[in-house]
Amino acid sequence: MKIFDDIRSSCERSLQAMGINAECYLLPGGVGLKLIGKAHHNLNQLNALPIVECDLSELDSINLNFMDHEKVISLVLPFRTQIPFAELNKFNLKELKASRALSSDFESLTRHELETLEIPGCNLSNLDFCQKFALRKLNLADTQVSDLQPLQNSELEELDLFKTRVNDISSLNCEKMINLVLSGTPIKSISPLSLSKKLRKLEIRGTSVSDLSPLAETEIKELYLPGSEVKSIDSLAYLPIENLNIIGLELRDLSCLSTLPLRSLAISPNLLCREDLEFLENLEIDRLRGPGDNEDQTSLVFFQKYLQNPDSD
């Protein structure tokens, strides 16, 4: 709505007048702020603003005293921040993102009522500190985590385990899971996802997963399989999948694709014969691409490239 755009623009002009380069956006209960650039002065002037969310990701370092600790409930800390998590105890945070943070005092976070926690690349292996949180979103990518038992009572909706050491998700409560990333993990089975009636997006790139049958009763819309050991997608028949990536997979049969409402398909043309390509052409998929192709490539461009040369990659 124009009135909200006007308020946002007015707020950004006020910040510029203070010599502060920042993006401002409206949120329930106040405003969100993203500080742009490395160096900032006069930040104490921001204390009077109703800031409830502050993104400091572009800064090298920061003094947190410029914020009203009672109002701010969401923080994005600078990349590789050295700020001890104990220094956040003056806040009562609902959301925290600290990518590759060098701090390791994760127990200090237990005083918060976190619903979103994103700590990719941190030096972390133990999740015991998470047991008291009512987490809905958790990003543990590139950590040393292997045991998900502390999350058994969490009703997670989004979980990123990319390149963790997790090899079993049976301890997870998957009933409310919407987005799940298991790519690059030693996981072999996705059986617990048979209970994930709300699952919409799953990534299992570079895993030993071969059986997709646990997805047969889900409402999944996006599925990414490159580098997995999947040989058959028959169990996906008639699911509401709109985006599917099967690049690199040598599948026994592609006929299942005709039962899916696909809008985007990524596949390896070099693994297809002419009959396969003609079958795909009849599906009239909007976006169709091979390895290295633009993600928005149309099916028309795809077939101009590959139907003439079915052995090209």
mmCIF file of C-alpha atoms in Angstrom:
data_model
loop_
_atom_site.group_PDB
_atom_site.id
_atom_site.type_symbol
_atom_site.label_atom_id
_atom_site.label_comp_id
_atom_site.label_asym_id
_atom_site.label_seq_id
_atom_site.Cartn_x
_atom_site.Cartn_y
_atom_site.Cartn_z
ATOM 1 C CA MET A 1 0.000 0.000 0.000
ATOM 2 C CA LYS A 2 1.198 3.498 -0.851
ATOM 3 C CA ILE A 3 0.829 4.780 2.709
ATOM 4 C CA PHE A 4 3.312 2.168 3.960
ATOM 5 C CA ASP A 5 5.739 2.995 1.143
ATOM 6 C CA ASP A 6 5.508 6.664 2.099
ATOM 7 C CA ILE A 7 6.227 5.892 5.763
ATOM 8 C CA ARG A 8 9.202 3.709 4.795
ATOM 9 C CA SER A 9 10.599 6.392 2.466
ATOM 10 C CA SER A 10 10.160 9.057 5.135
ATOM 11 C CA CYS A 11 12.011 6.887 7.651
ATOM 12 C CA GLU A 12 14.912 6.305 5.235
ATOM 13 C CA ARG A 13 15.183 10.058 4.561
ATOM 14 C CA SER A 14 15.340 10.714 8.302
ATOM 15 C CA LEU A 15 18.132 8.170 8.622
ATOM 16 C CA GLN A 16 20.057 9.758 5.759
ATOM 17 C CA ALA A 17 19.719 13.133 7.466
ATOM 18 C CA MET A 18 21.425 11.551 10.493
ATOM 19 C CA GLY A 19 24.220 10.330 8.224
ATOM 20 C CA ILE A 20 23.070 6.721 8.495
ATOM 21 C CA ASN A 21 22.737 4.594 5.363
ATOM 22 C CA ALA A 22 20.049 1.994 5.989
ATOM 23 C CA GLU A 23 17.050 0.235 4.520
ATOM 24 C CA CYS A 24 13.887 0.567 6.550
ATOM 25 C CA TYR A 25 10.785 -1.623 6.454
ATOM 26 C CA LEU A 26 7.601 -1.735 8.484
ATOM 27 C CA LEU A 27 6.854 -4.623 10.825
ATOM 28 C CA PRO A 28 4.114 -5.311 13.360
ATOM 29 C CA GLY A 29 4.927 -3.224 16.406
ATOM 30 C CA GLY A 30 7.636 -1.102 14.812
ATOM 31 C CA VAL A 31 10.239 -1.005 12.052
ATOM 32 C CA GLY A 32 12.988 -3.214 10.716
ATOM 33 C CA LEU A 33 16.371 -1.763 9.864
ATOM 34 C CA LYS A 34 19.251 -3.033 7.733
ATOM 35 C CA LEU A 35 22.437 -1.007 8.087
ATOM 36 C CA ILE A 36 24.253 -0.730 4.752
ATOM 37 C CA GLY A 37 28.003 -0.316 4.399
ATOM 38 C CA LYS A 38 30.852 -1.031 6.784
ATOM 39 C CA ALA A 39 31.177 2.120 8.877
ATOM 40 C CA HIS A 40 28.427 3.963 10.718
ATOM 41 C CA HIS A 41 28.442 6.897 13.093
ATOM 42 C CA ASN A 42 25.749 8.556 15.191
ATOM 43 C CA LEU A 43 24.027 5.203 15.787
ATOM 44 C CA ASN A 44 22.948 6.336 19.247
ATOM 45 C CA GLN A 45 20.389 8.546 17.509
ATOM 46 C CA LEU A 46 18.559 5.365 16.501
ATOM 47 C CA ASN A 47 17.635 4.634 20.101
ATOM 48 C CA ALA A 48 14.509 6.751 19.757
ATOM 49 C CA LEU A 49 13.181 4.747 16.803
ATOM 50 C CA PRO A 50 10.755 1.826 17.381
ATOM 51 C CA ILE A 51 13.216 -0.749 15.994
ATOM 52 C CA VAL A 52 12.038 -4.336 16.509
ATOM 53 C CA GLU A 53 14.365 -5.991 13.979
ATOM 54 C CA CYS A 54 17.932 -5.019 13.108
ATOM 55 C CA ASP A 55 20.137 -6.510 10.382
ATOM 56 C CA LEU A 56 23.825 -5.860 11.054
ATOM 57 C CA SER A 57 25.117 -8.437 8.560
ATOM 58 C CA GLU A 58 27.085 -5.944 6.440
ATOM 59 C CA LEU A 59 29.016 -4.481 9.354
ATOM 60 C CA ASP A 60 32.480 -5.591 10.471
ATOM 61 C CA SER A 61 31.743 -4.983 14.141
ATOM 62 C CA ILE A 62 29.072 -3.286 16.178
ATOM 63 C CA ASN A 63 28.234 -1.883 19.593
ATOM 64 C CA LEU A 64 24.747 -3.099 20.469
ATOM 65 C CA ASN A 65 24.024 -0.291 22.913
ATOM 66 C CA PHE A 66 22.392 1.936 20.289
ATOM 67 C CA MET A 67 19.257 -0.245 20.303
ATOM 68 C CA ASP A 68 16.351 -0.282 22.723
ATOM 69 C CA HIS A 69 16.912 -3.707 24.265
ATOM 70 C CA GLU A 70 13.294 -4.020 25.351
ATOM 71 C CA LYS A 71 11.907 -3.477 21.848
ATOM 72 C CA VAL A 72 14.289 -5.411 19.589
ATOM 73 C CA ILE A 73 13.194 -9.039 19.174
ATOM 74 C CA SER A 74 15.107 -9.961 15.996
ATOM 75 C CA LEU A 75 18.843 -9.610 15.290
ATOM 76 C CA VAL A 76 21.115 -10.478 12.373
ATOM 77 C CA LEU A 77 24.703 -10.276 13.611
ATOM 78 C CA PRO A 78 27.757 -9.430 11.457
ATOM 79 C CA PHE A 79 29.318 -12.324 9.529
ATOM 80 C CA ARG A 80 31.910 -14.147 11.684
ATOM 81 C CA THR A 81 31.017 -11.947 14.638
ATOM 82 C CA GLN A 82 33.138 -12.247 17.772
ATOM 83 C CA ILE A 83 30.377 -10.897 19.998
ATOM 84 C CA PRO A 84 29.796 -13.400 22.842
ATOM 85 C CA PHE A 85 26.198 -14.582 22.898
ATOM 86 C CA ALA A 86 26.132 -13.584 26.571
ATOM 87 C CA GLU A 87 26.171 -9.945 25.421
ATOM 88 C CA LEU A 88 22.724 -10.523 23.916
ATOM 89 C CA ASN A 89 21.210 -11.218 27.335
ATOM 90 C CA LYS A 90 19.985 -7.644 27.584
ATOM 91 C CA PHE A 91 17.533 -8.495 24.770
ATOM 92 C CA ASN A 92 14.576 -10.867 24.743
ATOM 93 C CA LEU A 93 14.992 -12.270 21.250
ATOM 94 C CA LYS A 94 12.548 -14.272 19.160
ATOM 95 C CA GLU A 95 14.844 -14.476 16.133
ATOM 96 C CA LEU A 96 18.627 -14.630 15.807
ATOM 97 C CA LYS A 97 20.920 -15.123 12.824
ATOM 98 C CA ALA A 98 24.674 -15.401 13.381
ATOM 99 C CA SER A 99 26.397 -16.874 10.315
ATOM 100 C CA ARG A 100 29.813 -18.411 11.101
ATOM 101 C CA ALA A 101 29.863 -16.693 14.480
ATOM 102 C CA LEU A 102 33.105 -17.290 16.382
ATOM 103 C CA SER A 103 31.288 -17.350 19.718
ATOM 104 C CA SER A 104 30.719 -20.752 21.295
ATOM 105 C CA ASP A 105 28.750 -19.886 24.461
ATOM 106 C CA PHE A 106 25.494 -21.226 23.013
ATOM 107 C CA GLU A 107 24.113 -21.953 26.500
ATOM 108 C CA SER A 108 23.897 -18.171 26.961
ATOM 109 C CA LEU A 109 21.069 -18.146 24.436
ATOM 110 C CA THR A 110 18.741 -20.142 26.686
ATOM 111 C CA ARG A 111 17.375 -17.004 28.362
ATOM 112 C CA HIS A 112 15.701 -16.044 25.074
ATOM 113 C CA GLU A 113 12.423 -17.413 23.732
ATOM 114 C CA LEU A 114 13.793 -18.151 20.291
ATOM 115 C CA GLU A 115 11.483 -19.248 17.494
ATOM 116 C CA THR A 116 14.025 -18.735 14.697
ATOM 117 C CA LEU A 117 17.708 -19.604 15.058
ATOM 118 C CA GLU A 118 20.126 -19.480 12.120
ATOM 119 C CA ILE A 119 23.725 -20.352 12.998
ATOM 120 C CA PRO A 120 25.244 -21.853 9.825
ATOM 121 C CA GLY A 121 28.977 -22.461 9.883
ATOM 122 C CA CYS A 122 29.310 -22.136 13.653
ATOM 123 C CA ASN A 123 31.538 -24.386 15.766
ATOM 124 C CA LEU A 124 28.647 -26.426 17.094
ATOM 125 C CA SER A 125 28.057 -30.120 17.738
ATOM 126 C CA ASN A 126 25.694 -30.243 20.735
ATOM 127 C CA LEU A 127 22.071 -29.079 20.556
ATOM 128 C CA ASP A 128 21.143 -29.476 24.227
ATOM 129 C CA PHE A 129 20.736 -25.705 24.558
ATOM 130 C CA CYS A 130 17.848 -25.861 22.048
ATOM 131 C CA GLN A 131 15.611 -28.064 24.190
ATOM 132 C CA LYS A 132 13.720 -25.193 25.822
ATOM 133 C CA PHE A 133 13.058 -23.259 22.626
ATOM 134 C CA ALA A 134 9.759 -23.373 20.738
ATOM 135 C CA LEU A 135 11.679 -23.327 17.459
ATOM 136 C CA ARG A 136 9.900 -23.062 14.135
ATOM 137 C CA LYS A 137 12.971 -22.382 11.972
ATOM 138 C CA LEU A 138 16.481 -23.745 12.535
ATOM 139 C CA ASN A 139 19.551 -23.475 10.280
ATOM 140 C CA LEU A 140 22.471 -25.710 11.272
ATOM 141 C CA ALA A 141 24.184 -25.895 7.868
ATOM 142 C CA ASP A 142 27.940 -26.536 7.903
ATOM 143 C CA THR A 143 28.065 -27.428 11.598
ATOM 144 C CA GLN A 144 29.295 -30.631 13.270
ATOM 145 C CA VAL A 145 25.852 -31.581 14.561
ATOM 146 C CA SER A 146 25.037 -35.298 14.374
ATOM 147 C CA ASP A 147 22.435 -35.926 17.094
ATOM 148 C CA LEU A 148 18.952 -34.414 16.712
ATOM 149 C CA GLN A 149 17.549 -35.943 19.904
ATOM 150 C CA PRO A 150 17.397 -32.550 21.695
ATOM 151 C CA LEU A 151 14.928 -31.402 19.011
ATOM 152 C CA GLN A 152 12.446 -34.230 19.545
ATOM 153 C CA ASN A 153 9.849 -31.963 21.166
ATOM 154 C CA SER A 154 10.291 -29.095 18.711
ATOM 155 C CA GLU A 155 7.571 -28.475 16.148
ATOM 156 C CA LEU A 156 9.909 -27.292 13.428
ATOM 157 C CA GLU A 157 8.578 -25.943 10.144
ATOM 158 C CA GLU A 158 11.959 -25.248 8.517
ATOM 159 C CA LEU A 159 15.211 -27.117 9.120
ATOM 160 C CA ASP A 160 18.514 -26.823 7.234
ATOM 161 C CA LEU A 161 21.007 -29.631 7.890
ATOM 162 C CA PHE A 162 23.193 -29.040 4.815
ATOM 163 C CA LYS A 163 26.612 -30.680 5.232
ATOM 164 C CA THR A 164 26.032 -31.696 8.840
ATOM 165 C CA ARG A 165 26.871 -35.150 10.239
ATOM 166 C CA VAL A 166 23.238 -36.142 10.730
ATOM 167 C CA ASN A 167 22.524 -39.674 9.497
ATOM 168 C CA ASP A 168 19.130 -40.221 11.108
ATOM 169 C CA ILE A 169 16.050 -37.987 11.394
ATOM 170 C CA SER A 170 13.834 -40.451 13.283
ATOM 171 C CA SER A 171 14.020 -38.359 16.473
ATOM 172 C CA LEU A 172 12.477 -35.355 14.711
ATOM 173 C CA ASN A 173 8.829 -34.416 15.002
ATOM 174 C CA CYS A 174 8.125 -34.008 11.278
ATOM 175 C CA GLU A 175 4.381 -33.387 11.424
ATOM 176 C CA LYS A 176 4.680 -29.630 10.882
ATOM 177 C CA MET A 177 7.777 -29.684 8.680
ATOM 178 C CA ILE A 178 7.393 -27.525 5.557
ATOM 179 C CA ASN A 179 10.965 -27.049 4.268
ATOM 180 C CA LEU A 180 13.772 -29.531 4.919
ATOM 181 C CA VAL A 181 17.359 -29.554 3.614
ATOM 182 C CA LEU A 182 19.290 -32.822 4.028
ATOM 183 C CA SER A 183 21.772 -32.275 1.195
ATOM 184 C CA GLY A 184 25.362 -33.323 1.803
ATOM 185 C CA THR A 185 24.537 -35.427 4.873
ATOM 186 C CA PRO A 186 25.233 -39.167 5.393
ATOM 187 C CA ILE A 187 21.503 -39.831 5.631
ATOM 188 C CA LYS A 188 20.143 -42.922 3.869
ATOM 189 C CA SER A 189 16.443 -42.958 4.742
ATOM 190 C CA ILE A 190 13.671 -40.352 4.758
ATOM 191 C CA SER A 191 11.072 -42.720 6.269
ATOM 192 C CA PRO A 192 10.043 -40.277 9.058
ATOM 193 C CA LEU A 193 8.777 -37.881 6.374
ATOM 194 C CA SER A 194 5.808 -40.153 5.715
ATOM 195 C CA LEU A 195 4.145 -38.226 8.574
ATOM 196 C CA SER A 196 4.988 -34.821 7.093
ATOM 197 C CA LYS A 197 1.612 -33.864 5.699
ATOM 198 C CA LYS A 198 2.676 -30.218 5.445
ATOM 199 C CA LEU A 199 5.964 -30.868 3.642
ATOM 200 C CA ARG A 200 6.350 -28.561 0.642
ATOM 201 C CA LYS A 201 10.088 -28.538 -0.129
ATOM 202 C CA LEU A 202 12.800 -31.182 0.268
ATOM 203 C CA GLU A 203 16.471 -31.160 -0.767
ATOM 204 C CA ILE A 204 18.440 -34.435 -0.650
ATOM 205 C CA ARG A 205 21.299 -33.593 -3.023
ATOM 206 C CA GLY A 206 24.465 -35.625 -2.549
ATOM 207 C CA THR A 207 22.959 -38.210 -0.189
ATOM 208 C CA SER A 208 22.594 -42.000 -0.168
ATOM 209 C CA VAL A 209 18.796 -41.760 -0.212
ATOM 210 C CA SER A 210 17.316 -44.121 -2.802
ATOM 211 C CA ASP A 211 13.711 -44.674 -1.679
ATOM 212 C CA LEU A 212 11.198 -41.861 -2.237
ATOM 213 C CA SER A 213 8.120 -43.847 -1.183
ATOM 214 C CA PRO A 214 7.825 -41.995 2.184
ATOM 215 C CA LEU A 215 6.797 -38.937 0.136
ATOM 216 C CA ALA A 216 3.849 -40.701 -1.477
ATOM 217 C CA GLU A 217 1.260 -39.250 0.922
ATOM 218 C CA THR A 218 2.719 -35.760 1.222
ATOM 219 C CA GLU A 219 1.773 -32.502 -0.516
ATOM 220 C CA ILE A 220 5.324 -31.737 -1.614
ATOM 221 C CA LYS A 221 5.781 -29.085 -4.314
ATOM 222 C CA GLU A 222 9.588 -28.812 -4.673
ATOM 223 C CA LEU A 223 12.051 -31.711 -4.757
ATOM 224 C CA TYR A 224 15.809 -31.617 -5.426
ATOM 225 C CA LEU A 225 17.545 -34.960 -6.039
ATOM 226 C CA PRO A 226 20.929 -34.443 -7.829
ATOM 227 C CA GLY A 227 23.682 -36.639 -6.430
ATOM 228 C CA SER A 228 21.272 -38.944 -4.610
ATOM 229 C CA GLU A 229 20.991 -42.684 -5.276
ATOM 230 C CA VAL A 230 17.424 -42.489 -6.553
ATOM 231 C CA LYS A 231 16.780 -44.827 -9.501
ATOM 232 C CA SER A 232 12.994 -44.586 -9.634
ATOM 233 C CA ILE A 233 10.531 -41.723 -9.185
ATOM 234 C CA ASP A 234 7.412 -43.866 -9.646
ATOM 235 C CA SER A 235 6.327 -43.281 -6.032
ATOM 236 C CA LEU A 236 5.961 -39.563 -6.834
ATOM 237 C CA ALA A 237 3.069 -40.174 -9.226
ATOM 238 C CA TYR A 238 0.204 -37.686 -8.913
ATOM 239 C CA LEU A 239 1.888 -35.609 -6.214
ATOM 240 C CA PRO A 240 1.522 -31.795 -6.528
ATOM 241 C CA ILE A 241 5.196 -31.347 -7.484
ATOM 242 C CA GLU A 242 5.785 -28.142 -9.466
ATOM 243 C CA ASN A 243 9.595 -27.872 -9.287
ATOM 244 C CA LEU A 244 11.733 -30.993 -9.746
ATOM 245 C CA ASN A 245 15.502 -31.354 -10.153
ATOM 246 C CA ILE A 246 16.713 -34.793 -11.289
ATOM 247 C CA ILE A 247 19.978 -33.719 -12.929
ATOM 248 C CA GLY A 248 22.486 -36.564 -13.076
ATOM 249 C CA LEU A 249 19.982 -39.292 -12.202
ATOM 250 C CA GLU A 250 19.792 -42.365 -14.417
ATOM 251 C CA LEU A 251 16.110 -43.160 -14.031
ATOM 252 C CA ARG A 252 14.521 -46.352 -15.272
ATOM 253 C CA ASP A 253 11.287 -44.676 -16.339
ATOM 254 C CA LEU A 254 10.167 -41.074 -16.858
ATOM 255 C CA SER A 255 6.458 -41.734 -17.401
ATOM 256 C CA CYS A 256 5.645 -40.571 -13.858
ATOM 257 C CA LEU A 257 6.459 -37.017 -14.973
ATOM 258 C CA SER A 258 3.251 -36.904 -17.010
ATOM 259 C CA THR A 259 1.225 -37.149 -13.765
ATOM 260 C CA LEU A 260 2.884 -34.127 -12.134
ATOM 261 C CA PRO A 261 1.802 -30.457 -12.483
ATOM 262 C CA LEU A 262 5.376 -29.470 -13.333
ATOM 263 C CA ARG A 263 6.239 -25.837 -13.946
ATOM 264 C CA SER A 264 10.012 -26.336 -13.770
ATOM 265 C CA LEU A 265 12.166 -29.392 -14.496
ATOM 266 C CA ALA A 266 15.962 -29.760 -14.391
ATOM 267 C CA ILE A 267 17.266 -32.898 -16.097
ATOM 268 C CA SER A 268 20.414 -34.189 -17.848
ATOM 269 C CA PRO A 269 19.849 -34.279 -21.636
ATOM 270 C CA ASN A 270 22.900 -36.508 -22.131
ATOM 271 C CA LEU A 271 21.090 -39.271 -20.232
ATOM 272 C CA LEU A 272 18.048 -39.087 -22.508
ATOM 273 C CA CYS A 273 17.279 -40.733 -25.819
ATOM 274 C CA ARG A 274 15.273 -39.016 -28.549
ATOM 275 C CA GLU A 275 12.068 -40.739 -27.377
ATOM 276 C CA ASP A 276 12.602 -39.320 -23.880
ATOM 277 C CA LEU A 277 13.079 -35.827 -25.268
ATOM 278 C CA GLU A 278 9.954 -36.091 -27.390
ATOM 279 C CA PHE A 279 8.056 -37.314 -24.328
ATOM 280 C CA LEU A 280 9.225 -34.253 -22.384
ATOM 281 C CA GLU A 281 8.266 -31.952 -25.242
ATOM 282 C CA ASN A 282 4.685 -33.209 -25.055
ATOM 283 C CA LEU A 283 4.489 -32.323 -21.359
ATOM 284 C CA GLU A 284 4.646 -28.584 -22.207
ATOM 285 C CA ILE A 285 6.612 -27.646 -19.080
ATOM 286 C CA ASP A 286 7.186 -23.879 -18.740
ATOM 287 C CA ARG A 287 10.826 -23.973 -17.588
ATOM 288 C CA LEU A 288 13.126 -26.788 -18.636
ATOM 289 C CA ARG A 289 16.893 -26.855 -18.255
ATOM 290 C CA GLY A 290 19.979 -29.027 -18.245
ATOM 291 C CA PRO A 291 23.209 -28.661 -16.237
ATOM 292 C CA GLY A 292 24.633 -25.158 -16.621
ATOM 293 C CA ASP A 293 21.501 -23.738 -18.238
ATOM 294 C CA ASN A 294 19.789 -20.617 -16.950
ATOM 295 C CA GLU A 295 17.231 -21.450 -14.260
ATOM 296 C CA ASP A 296 14.560 -19.505 -16.135
ATOM 297 C CA GLN A 297 15.251 -21.193 -19.468
ATOM 298 C CA THR A 298 12.064 -21.983 -21.368
ATOM 299 C CA SER A 299 11.253 -25.396 -22.769
ATOM 300 C CA LEU A 300 11.411 -23.884 -26.266
ATOM 301 C CA VAL A 301 15.079 -22.959 -25.806
ATOM 302 C CA PHE A 302 15.782 -26.336 -24.189
ATOM 303 C CA PHE A 303 14.495 -28.301 -27.172
ATOM 304 C CA GLN A 304 16.232 -26.004 -29.640
ATOM 305 C CA LYS A 305 19.472 -26.948 -27.872
ATOM 306 C CA TYR A 306 18.975 -30.607 -27.185
ATOM 307 C CA LEU A 307 16.314 -32.152 -29.401
ATOM 308 C CA GLN A 308 18.568 -31.566 -32.373
ATOM 309 C CA ASN A 309 21.558 -32.961 -30.447
ATOM 310 C CA PRO A 310 20.223 -35.467 -27.920
ATOM 311 C CA ASP A 311 23.723 -36.565 -26.920
ATOM 312 C CA SER A 312 24.814 -33.037 -25.845
ATOM 313 C CA ASP A 313 25.143 -32.158 -22.170
#
